[in-house]
């Protein structure tokens, strides 16, 4: 039995229908980190289905061992048997998907790293350290705050922000940026950008690239609220709403500030444990099911 149509249909459902279900749900904004995991589980499942569909188009009825054989032949680790050209082509097509993701991730991360390195050189020349805020102060009239994650991380606030924010508000801003650094959110954003580059017209890729930055900002806000008051965070977000960040940085203000401000001012409880369990289980199932289908195809 050729399972390729099943994988293509499954990929179509994950890539087109599943994002609508997530977007219509209310729980992602109450459990943002879980929502990020769900989005990436869908992305991984879609990529896996595309790769498996290519393998099964070349070798109909292949079970999991046959899939691994095709991949080994494609990379030259195994000598193809008679008629082994099709398995090699199928394995090569599957590897293209994997290599495409890795290449896109490396390109995005590399460019962002280079941009951050250039900006750090500028900060070393024109910035000044602030012991009270544990950040680098940049002379600029507009209120802004952002972080440069990765190696030698920096938290940057403008002199305009320092002049407008109270001590508690400034502490909330610094804690927000520290959450981005400790959570390595720049790598998560690079992964989202890589998937969108590989599948640029896919609804899942578009929504993933739109939703993940917002959810990471919400996760950083939640960490701030463990140490600072809602009023301090809301006031800081309002002050920094128009602030922008350089390439490769993550900012406390920006386009998502209004949505996050409403969330902070109208707090809701975390998603119910049953909802979180269902979302996590469903995300895991979307990835495991294609592998089970491959085993079933071999048995069929």
Short mmCIF file of N, CA and C in Angstrom, two decimals, residues 125-274:
data_model
loop_
_atom_site.label_atom_id
_atom_site.label_comp_id
_atom_site.label_asym_id
_atom_site.label_seq_id
_atom_site.Cartn_x
_atom_site.Cartn_y
_atom_site.Cartn_z
N UNK A 125 31.19 52.05 22.53
CA UNK A 125 31.75 53.38 22.28
C UNK A 125 30.87 54.50 22.82
N UNK A 126 29.55 54.35 22.70
CA UNK A 126 28.67 55.47 23.05
C UNK A 126 27.77 55.19 24.23
N UNK A 127 27.67 53.94 24.69
CA UNK A 127 26.81 53.62 25.82
C UNK A 127 27.52 53.82 27.15
N UNK A 128 26.73 53.88 28.20
CA UNK A 128 27.31 53.98 29.55
C UNK A 128 26.58 53.01 30.47
N UNK A 129 27.34 52.40 31.37
CA UNK A 129 26.77 51.41 32.27
C UNK A 129 25.96 52.10 33.36
N UNK A 130 24.85 51.46 33.73
CA UNK A 130 24.01 51.97 34.80
C UNK A 130 23.94 50.91 35.88
N UNK A 131 24.57 51.17 37.01
CA UNK A 131 24.60 50.19 38.09
C UNK A 131 23.22 49.96 38.69
N UNK A 132 22.41 51.01 38.77
CA UNK A 132 21.11 50.88 39.42
C UNK A 132 20.14 50.04 38.58
N UNK A 133 20.22 50.12 37.27
CA UNK A 133 19.29 49.36 36.42
C UNK A 133 19.93 48.13 35.80
N UNK A 134 21.23 47.92 36.04
CA UNK A 134 21.96 46.77 35.47
C UNK A 134 21.78 46.70 33.96
N UNK A 135 21.87 47.84 33.33
CA UNK A 135 21.70 47.92 31.88
C UNK A 135 22.66 48.94 31.30
N UNK A 136 22.74 48.95 29.98
CA UNK A 136 23.52 49.96 29.27
C UNK A 136 22.59 51.08 28.83
N UNK A 137 22.94 52.31 29.17
CA UNK A 137 22.12 53.46 28.82
C UNK A 137 22.66 54.09 27.56
N UNK A 138 21.77 54.26 26.58
CA UNK A 138 22.13 54.86 25.30
C UNK A 138 21.46 56.22 25.21
N UNK A 139 22.24 57.25 24.90
CA UNK A 139 21.68 58.59 24.80
C UNK A 139 20.74 58.69 23.61
N UNK A 140 19.46 58.77 23.93
CA UNK A 140 18.42 58.87 22.89
C UNK A 140 17.17 59.40 23.55
N UNK A 141 16.57 60.42 22.95
CA UNK A 141 15.43 61.07 23.58
C UNK A 141 14.19 60.20 23.62
N UNK A 142 13.97 59.35 22.61
CA UNK A 142 12.78 58.51 22.56
C UNK A 142 12.90 57.37 23.58
N UNK A 143 11.84 57.10 24.34
CA UNK A 143 11.89 55.99 25.29
C UNK A 143 11.92 54.64 24.58
N UNK A 144 12.91 53.83 24.87
CA UNK A 144 13.06 52.53 24.24
C UNK A 144 13.87 51.61 25.15
N UNK A 145 13.63 50.33 25.01
CA UNK A 145 14.39 49.32 25.76
C UNK A 145 14.40 48.03 24.95
N UNK A 146 15.55 47.38 24.93
CA UNK A 146 15.67 46.13 24.20
C UNK A 146 16.87 45.37 24.74
N UNK A 147 17.00 44.12 24.30
CA UNK A 147 18.15 43.31 24.71
C UNK A 147 18.85 42.75 23.49
N UNK A 148 20.13 42.51 23.64
CA UNK A 148 20.93 41.82 22.64
C UNK A 148 21.28 40.46 23.23
N UNK A 149 20.54 39.41 22.87
CA UNK A 149 20.77 38.09 23.45
C UNK A 149 21.99 37.40 22.87
N UNK A 150 22.21 36.17 23.30
CA UNK A 150 23.33 35.40 22.78
C UNK A 150 24.58 35.60 23.61
N UNK A 151 25.73 35.44 22.96
CA UNK A 151 27.00 35.61 23.67
C UNK A 151 27.17 37.08 24.07
N UNK A 152 27.67 37.29 25.27
CA UNK A 152 27.83 38.65 25.82
C UNK A 152 26.52 39.43 25.72
N UNK A 153 25.46 38.96 26.39
CA UNK A 153 24.15 39.62 26.28
C UNK A 153 24.17 41.02 26.90
N UNK A 154 23.36 41.89 26.35
CA UNK A 154 23.24 43.26 26.86
C UNK A 154 21.76 43.63 26.98
N UNK A 155 21.45 44.40 27.98
CA UNK A 155 20.15 45.03 28.11
C UNK A 155 20.36 46.53 27.93
N UNK A 156 19.62 47.11 27.01
CA UNK A 156 19.83 48.51 26.63
C UNK A 156 18.56 49.30 26.89
N UNK A 157 18.70 50.44 27.55
CA UNK A 157 17.58 51.37 27.73
C UNK A 157 18.04 52.75 27.28
N UNK A 158 17.16 53.50 26.68
CA UNK A 158 17.51 54.84 26.24
C UNK A 158 17.46 55.80 27.42
N UNK A 159 18.17 56.91 27.28
CA UNK A 159 18.13 57.92 28.34
C UNK A 159 16.73 58.50 28.48
N UNK A 160 15.97 58.52 27.37
CA UNK A 160 14.59 58.98 27.45
C UNK A 160 13.74 58.08 28.31
N UNK A 161 13.96 56.76 28.22
CA UNK A 161 13.22 55.83 29.07
C UNK A 161 13.61 55.98 30.53
N UNK A 162 14.90 56.14 30.80
CA UNK A 162 15.37 56.31 32.17
C UNK A 162 14.73 57.55 32.81
N UNK A 163 14.58 58.60 32.01
CA UNK A 163 14.00 59.83 32.55
C UNK A 163 12.51 59.75 32.80
N UNK A 164 11.81 58.88 32.08
CA UNK A 164 10.36 58.80 32.21
C UNK A 164 9.89 57.70 33.16
N UNK A 165 10.65 56.64 33.30
CA UNK A 165 10.21 55.49 34.09
C UNK A 165 10.61 55.64 35.55
N UNK A 166 9.73 55.18 36.43
CA UNK A 166 10.06 55.12 37.85
C UNK A 166 11.02 53.96 38.09
N UNK A 167 11.53 53.86 39.30
CA UNK A 167 12.48 52.79 39.62
C UNK A 167 11.83 51.42 39.45
N UNK A 168 10.58 51.26 39.89
CA UNK A 168 9.89 49.97 39.75
C UNK A 168 9.59 49.66 38.29
N UNK A 169 9.20 50.67 37.55
CA UNK A 169 8.91 50.46 36.12
C UNK A 169 10.17 50.07 35.37
N UNK A 170 11.28 50.73 35.68
CA UNK A 170 12.55 50.40 35.02
C UNK A 170 12.99 48.98 35.39
N UNK A 171 12.75 48.59 36.64
CA UNK A 171 13.06 47.23 37.05
C UNK A 171 12.23 46.21 36.29
N UNK A 172 10.96 46.54 36.04
CA UNK A 172 10.10 45.64 35.26
C UNK A 172 10.60 45.49 33.84
N UNK A 173 11.07 46.57 33.25
CA UNK A 173 11.60 46.53 31.89
C UNK A 173 12.85 45.66 31.82
N UNK A 174 13.75 45.85 32.76
CA UNK A 174 14.99 45.07 32.78
C UNK A 174 14.68 43.59 32.98
N UNK A 175 13.71 43.29 33.86
CA UNK A 175 13.35 41.89 34.10
C UNK A 175 12.72 41.26 32.86
N UNK A 176 11.97 42.05 32.11
CA UNK A 176 11.37 41.56 30.86
C UNK A 176 12.47 41.17 29.86
N UNK A 177 13.45 42.02 29.71
CA UNK A 177 14.53 41.72 28.77
C UNK A 177 15.38 40.56 29.25
N UNK A 178 15.56 40.46 30.56
CA UNK A 178 16.33 39.33 31.10
C UNK A 178 15.61 38.01 30.83
N UNK A 179 14.28 38.04 30.84
CA UNK A 179 13.51 36.82 30.53
C UNK A 179 13.78 36.36 29.10
N UNK A 180 13.90 37.31 28.18
CA UNK A 180 14.23 36.96 26.79
C UNK A 180 15.61 36.32 26.71
N UNK A 181 16.56 36.87 27.44
CA UNK A 181 17.93 36.36 27.39
C UNK A 181 18.02 34.97 27.99
N UNK A 182 17.45 34.79 29.18
CA UNK A 182 17.53 33.49 29.85
C UNK A 182 16.74 32.43 29.11
N UNK A 183 15.65 32.82 28.47
CA UNK A 183 14.85 31.86 27.72
C UNK A 183 15.39 31.55 26.34
N UNK A 184 16.46 32.23 25.93
CA UNK A 184 17.05 32.05 24.59
C UNK A 184 15.98 32.19 23.50
N UNK A 185 15.17 33.20 23.66
CA UNK A 185 14.06 33.41 22.74
C UNK A 185 14.53 33.73 21.32
N UNK A 186 15.75 34.25 21.19
CA UNK A 186 16.24 34.56 19.84
C UNK A 186 16.41 33.30 19.00
N UNK A 187 16.73 32.17 19.65
CA UNK A 187 16.85 30.92 18.91
C UNK A 187 15.48 30.38 18.50
N UNK A 188 14.49 30.59 19.34
CA UNK A 188 13.12 30.18 19.00
C UNK A 188 12.62 30.98 17.81
N UNK A 189 12.90 32.27 17.81
CA UNK A 189 12.49 33.11 16.68
C UNK A 189 13.22 32.72 15.40
N UNK A 190 14.48 32.33 15.54
CA UNK A 190 15.24 31.89 14.36
C UNK A 190 14.64 30.61 13.79
N UNK A 191 14.19 29.70 14.65
CA UNK A 191 13.56 28.47 14.19
C UNK A 191 12.25 28.77 13.47
N UNK A 192 11.47 29.72 13.99
CA UNK A 192 10.21 30.10 13.34
C UNK A 192 10.48 30.72 11.97
N UNK A 193 11.49 31.56 11.90
CA UNK A 193 11.83 32.19 10.63
C UNK A 193 12.33 31.16 9.63
N UNK A 194 13.05 30.15 10.09
CA UNK A 194 13.57 29.11 9.21
C UNK A 194 12.43 28.31 8.59
N UNK A 195 11.44 27.94 9.40
CA UNK A 195 10.30 27.19 8.88
C UNK A 195 9.54 28.02 7.85
N UNK A 196 9.36 29.31 8.13
CA UNK A 196 8.65 30.18 7.20
C UNK A 196 9.42 30.37 5.90
N UNK A 197 10.74 30.31 5.97
CA UNK A 197 11.54 30.45 4.75
C UNK A 197 11.45 29.19 3.88
N UNK A 198 11.38 28.03 4.52
CA UNK A 198 11.30 26.78 3.77
C UNK A 198 9.92 26.60 3.15
N UNK A 199 8.86 27.01 3.88
CA UNK A 199 7.49 26.89 3.38
C UNK A 199 6.82 28.28 3.39
N UNK A 200 7.23 29.17 2.52
CA UNK A 200 6.82 30.59 2.61
C UNK A 200 5.33 30.84 2.40
N UNK A 201 4.64 30.00 1.63
CA UNK A 201 3.23 30.25 1.33
C UNK A 201 2.28 29.42 2.19
N UNK A 202 2.82 28.70 3.13
CA UNK A 202 2.01 27.82 3.97
C UNK A 202 1.33 28.62 5.08
N UNK A 203 0.00 28.46 5.27
CA UNK A 203 -0.67 29.18 6.37
C UNK A 203 -0.04 28.90 7.73
N UNK A 204 0.34 27.65 7.99
CA UNK A 204 0.98 27.33 9.26
C UNK A 204 2.24 28.14 9.46
N UNK A 205 3.07 28.27 8.42
CA UNK A 205 4.32 29.03 8.54
C UNK A 205 4.04 30.50 8.80
N UNK A 206 3.05 31.06 8.11
CA UNK A 206 2.72 32.47 8.29
C UNK A 206 2.23 32.74 9.72
N UNK A 207 1.33 31.90 10.20
CA UNK A 207 0.79 32.10 11.54
C UNK A 207 1.85 31.82 12.61
N UNK A 208 2.70 30.83 12.37
CA UNK A 208 3.78 30.54 13.31
C UNK A 208 4.68 31.74 13.48
N UNK A 209 5.06 32.37 12.38
CA UNK A 209 5.96 33.52 12.45
C UNK A 209 5.27 34.74 13.06
N UNK A 210 3.95 34.81 12.98
CA UNK A 210 3.22 35.92 13.58
C UNK A 210 2.97 35.70 15.07
N UNK A 211 2.62 34.48 15.45
CA UNK A 211 2.18 34.21 16.80
C UNK A 211 3.33 33.98 17.78
N UNK A 212 4.40 33.33 17.35
CA UNK A 212 5.48 32.99 18.28
C UNK A 212 6.11 34.24 18.91
N UNK A 213 6.42 35.31 18.15
CA UNK A 213 6.98 36.50 18.82
C UNK A 213 6.05 37.08 19.87
N UNK A 214 4.74 37.12 19.57
CA UNK A 214 3.77 37.64 20.54
C UNK A 214 3.73 36.76 21.78
N UNK A 215 3.71 35.45 21.60
CA UNK A 215 3.64 34.53 22.74
C UNK A 215 4.90 34.60 23.60
N UNK A 216 6.05 34.79 22.97
CA UNK A 216 7.29 34.93 23.74
C UNK A 216 7.30 36.22 24.55
N UNK A 217 6.74 37.29 23.98
CA UNK A 217 6.62 38.53 24.74
C UNK A 217 5.70 38.34 25.94
N UNK A 218 4.61 37.61 25.75
CA UNK A 218 3.69 37.34 26.86
C UNK A 218 4.35 36.48 27.93
N UNK A 219 5.16 35.52 27.50
CA UNK A 219 5.88 34.70 28.47
C UNK A 219 6.85 35.54 29.28
N UNK A 220 7.52 36.49 28.62
CA UNK A 220 8.42 37.39 29.34
C UNK A 220 7.64 38.27 30.31
N UNK A 221 6.45 38.74 29.89
CA UNK A 221 5.61 39.53 30.80
C UNK A 221 5.24 38.72 32.04
N UNK A 222 4.90 37.45 31.84
CA UNK A 222 4.52 36.60 32.97
C UNK A 222 5.66 36.46 33.96
N UNK A 223 6.88 36.38 33.46
CA UNK A 223 8.02 36.29 34.36
C UNK A 223 8.19 37.59 35.15
N UNK A 224 7.96 38.72 34.50
CA UNK A 224 8.07 40.01 35.18
C UNK A 224 7.07 40.07 36.34
N UNK A 225 5.86 39.58 36.11
CA UNK A 225 4.79 39.68 37.11
C UNK A 225 5.06 38.84 38.35
N UNK A 226 6.05 37.97 38.30
CA UNK A 226 6.43 37.22 39.50
C UNK A 226 7.16 38.11 40.50
N UNK A 227 7.74 39.22 40.00
CA UNK A 227 8.55 40.08 40.86
C UNK A 227 8.05 41.52 40.92
N UNK A 228 7.30 41.94 39.91
CA UNK A 228 6.86 43.33 39.85
C UNK A 228 5.34 43.40 39.79
N UNK A 229 4.79 44.56 40.10
CA UNK A 229 3.34 44.74 40.09
C UNK A 229 2.83 44.91 38.67
N UNK A 230 1.55 44.61 38.49
CA UNK A 230 0.93 44.79 37.18
C UNK A 230 0.92 46.26 36.77
N UNK A 231 0.70 47.14 37.73
CA UNK A 231 0.65 48.57 37.40
C UNK A 231 1.99 49.07 36.90
N UNK A 232 3.08 48.58 37.50
CA UNK A 232 4.42 49.01 37.06
C UNK A 232 4.71 48.50 35.65
N UNK A 233 4.38 47.24 35.39
CA UNK A 233 4.63 46.69 34.06
C UNK A 233 3.76 47.37 33.02
N UNK A 234 2.49 47.61 33.34
CA UNK A 234 1.59 48.26 32.39
C UNK A 234 2.05 49.67 32.07
N UNK A 235 2.47 50.41 33.09
CA UNK A 235 2.94 51.78 32.87
C UNK A 235 4.19 51.79 32.01
N UNK A 236 5.10 50.85 32.27
CA UNK A 236 6.33 50.77 31.47
C UNK A 236 6.01 50.40 30.03
N UNK A 237 5.09 49.47 29.81
CA UNK A 237 4.72 49.07 28.46
C UNK A 237 4.08 50.24 27.71
N UNK A 238 3.26 51.02 28.40
CA UNK A 238 2.63 52.16 27.77
C UNK A 238 3.68 53.19 27.36
N UNK A 239 4.65 53.43 28.22
CA UNK A 239 5.70 54.41 27.93
C UNK A 239 6.57 53.97 26.75
N UNK A 240 6.82 52.66 26.67
CA UNK A 240 7.74 52.15 25.64
C UNK A 240 7.02 51.63 24.40
N UNK A 241 5.72 51.85 24.31
CA UNK A 241 4.93 51.24 23.22
C UNK A 241 5.45 51.60 21.84
N UNK A 242 5.95 52.80 21.69
CA UNK A 242 6.41 53.24 20.36
C UNK A 242 7.89 52.96 20.12
N UNK A 243 8.55 52.35 21.11
CA UNK A 243 9.99 52.10 20.96
C UNK A 243 10.28 51.01 19.95
N UNK A 244 11.42 51.10 19.29
CA UNK A 244 11.84 50.12 18.30
C UNK A 244 13.20 49.55 18.70
N UNK A 245 13.49 48.38 18.15
CA UNK A 245 14.76 47.72 18.45
C UNK A 245 15.54 47.51 17.16
N UNK A 246 16.87 47.48 17.25
CA UNK A 246 17.68 47.21 16.06
C UNK A 246 17.56 45.75 15.64
N UNK A 247 18.06 45.43 14.47
CA UNK A 247 18.01 44.08 13.94
C UNK A 247 18.72 43.11 14.89
N UNK A 248 18.06 41.98 15.15
CA UNK A 248 18.64 40.95 16.01
C UNK A 248 18.34 41.13 17.48
N UNK A 249 17.65 42.23 17.87
CA UNK A 249 17.35 42.50 19.27
C UNK A 249 15.88 42.20 19.55
N UNK A 250 15.54 42.11 20.84
CA UNK A 250 14.16 41.90 21.26
C UNK A 250 13.78 43.07 22.15
N UNK A 251 12.64 43.70 21.84
CA UNK A 251 12.26 44.94 22.52
C UNK A 251 11.07 44.73 23.45
N UNK A 252 11.02 45.55 24.51
CA UNK A 252 9.89 45.50 25.44
C UNK A 252 8.66 46.17 24.85
N UNK A 253 8.86 47.14 23.95
CA UNK A 253 7.72 47.80 23.31
C UNK A 253 7.44 47.19 21.97
N UNK A 254 7.08 48.02 21.01
CA UNK A 254 6.86 47.53 19.65
C UNK A 254 5.41 47.23 19.34
N UNK A 255 5.20 46.52 18.24
CA UNK A 255 3.86 46.31 17.70
C UNK A 255 2.97 45.50 18.62
N UNK A 256 3.53 44.63 19.44
CA UNK A 256 2.71 43.76 20.30
C UNK A 256 2.32 44.41 21.61
N UNK A 257 2.76 45.63 21.86
CA UNK A 257 2.57 46.25 23.18
C UNK A 257 1.10 46.41 23.54
N UNK A 258 0.26 46.81 22.58
CA UNK A 258 -1.15 47.05 22.88
C UNK A 258 -1.86 45.77 23.30
N UNK A 259 -1.65 44.68 22.56
CA UNK A 259 -2.28 43.41 22.91
C UNK A 259 -1.80 42.94 24.28
N UNK A 260 -0.52 43.06 24.53
CA UNK A 260 0.03 42.63 25.82
C UNK A 260 -0.45 43.53 26.95
N UNK A 261 -0.60 44.80 26.67
CA UNK A 261 -1.07 45.74 27.70
C UNK A 261 -2.49 45.37 28.15
N UNK A 262 -3.34 45.04 27.20
CA UNK A 262 -4.70 44.60 27.55
C UNK A 262 -4.67 43.33 28.39
N UNK A 263 -3.76 42.44 28.06
CA UNK A 263 -3.65 41.18 28.81
C UNK A 263 -3.18 41.42 30.23
N UNK A 264 -2.25 42.36 30.41
CA UNK A 264 -1.73 42.65 31.75
C UNK A 264 -2.79 43.35 32.60
N UNK A 265 -3.55 44.27 31.98
CA UNK A 265 -4.54 45.04 32.73
C UNK A 265 -5.81 44.25 33.02
N UNK A 266 -6.08 43.21 32.22
CA UNK A 266 -7.26 42.36 32.44
C UNK A 266 -6.78 40.94 32.64
N UNK A 267 -6.16 40.65 33.79
CA UNK A 267 -5.54 39.34 33.99
C UNK A 267 -6.56 38.21 34.02
N UNK A 268 -6.15 37.07 33.53
CA UNK A 268 -6.96 35.86 33.56
C UNK A 268 -6.14 34.74 34.18
N UNK A 269 -6.84 33.72 34.64
CA UNK A 269 -6.15 32.58 35.23
C UNK A 269 -5.46 31.76 34.13
N UNK A 270 -4.47 30.99 34.57
CA UNK A 270 -3.82 30.09 33.63
C UNK A 270 -4.84 29.12 33.05
N UNK A 271 -4.52 28.58 31.89
CA UNK A 271 -5.40 27.59 31.30
C UNK A 271 -5.60 26.42 32.25
N UNK A 272 -6.79 25.85 32.25
CA UNK A 272 -7.11 24.73 33.13
C UNK A 272 -6.13 23.58 32.86
N UNK A 273 -5.72 22.87 33.90
CA UNK A 273 -4.78 21.74 33.70
C UNK A 273 -5.26 20.74 32.65
N UNK A 274 -6.57 20.52 32.60
CA UNK A 274 -7.10 19.58 31.61
C UNK A 274 -6.88 20.11 30.19
#
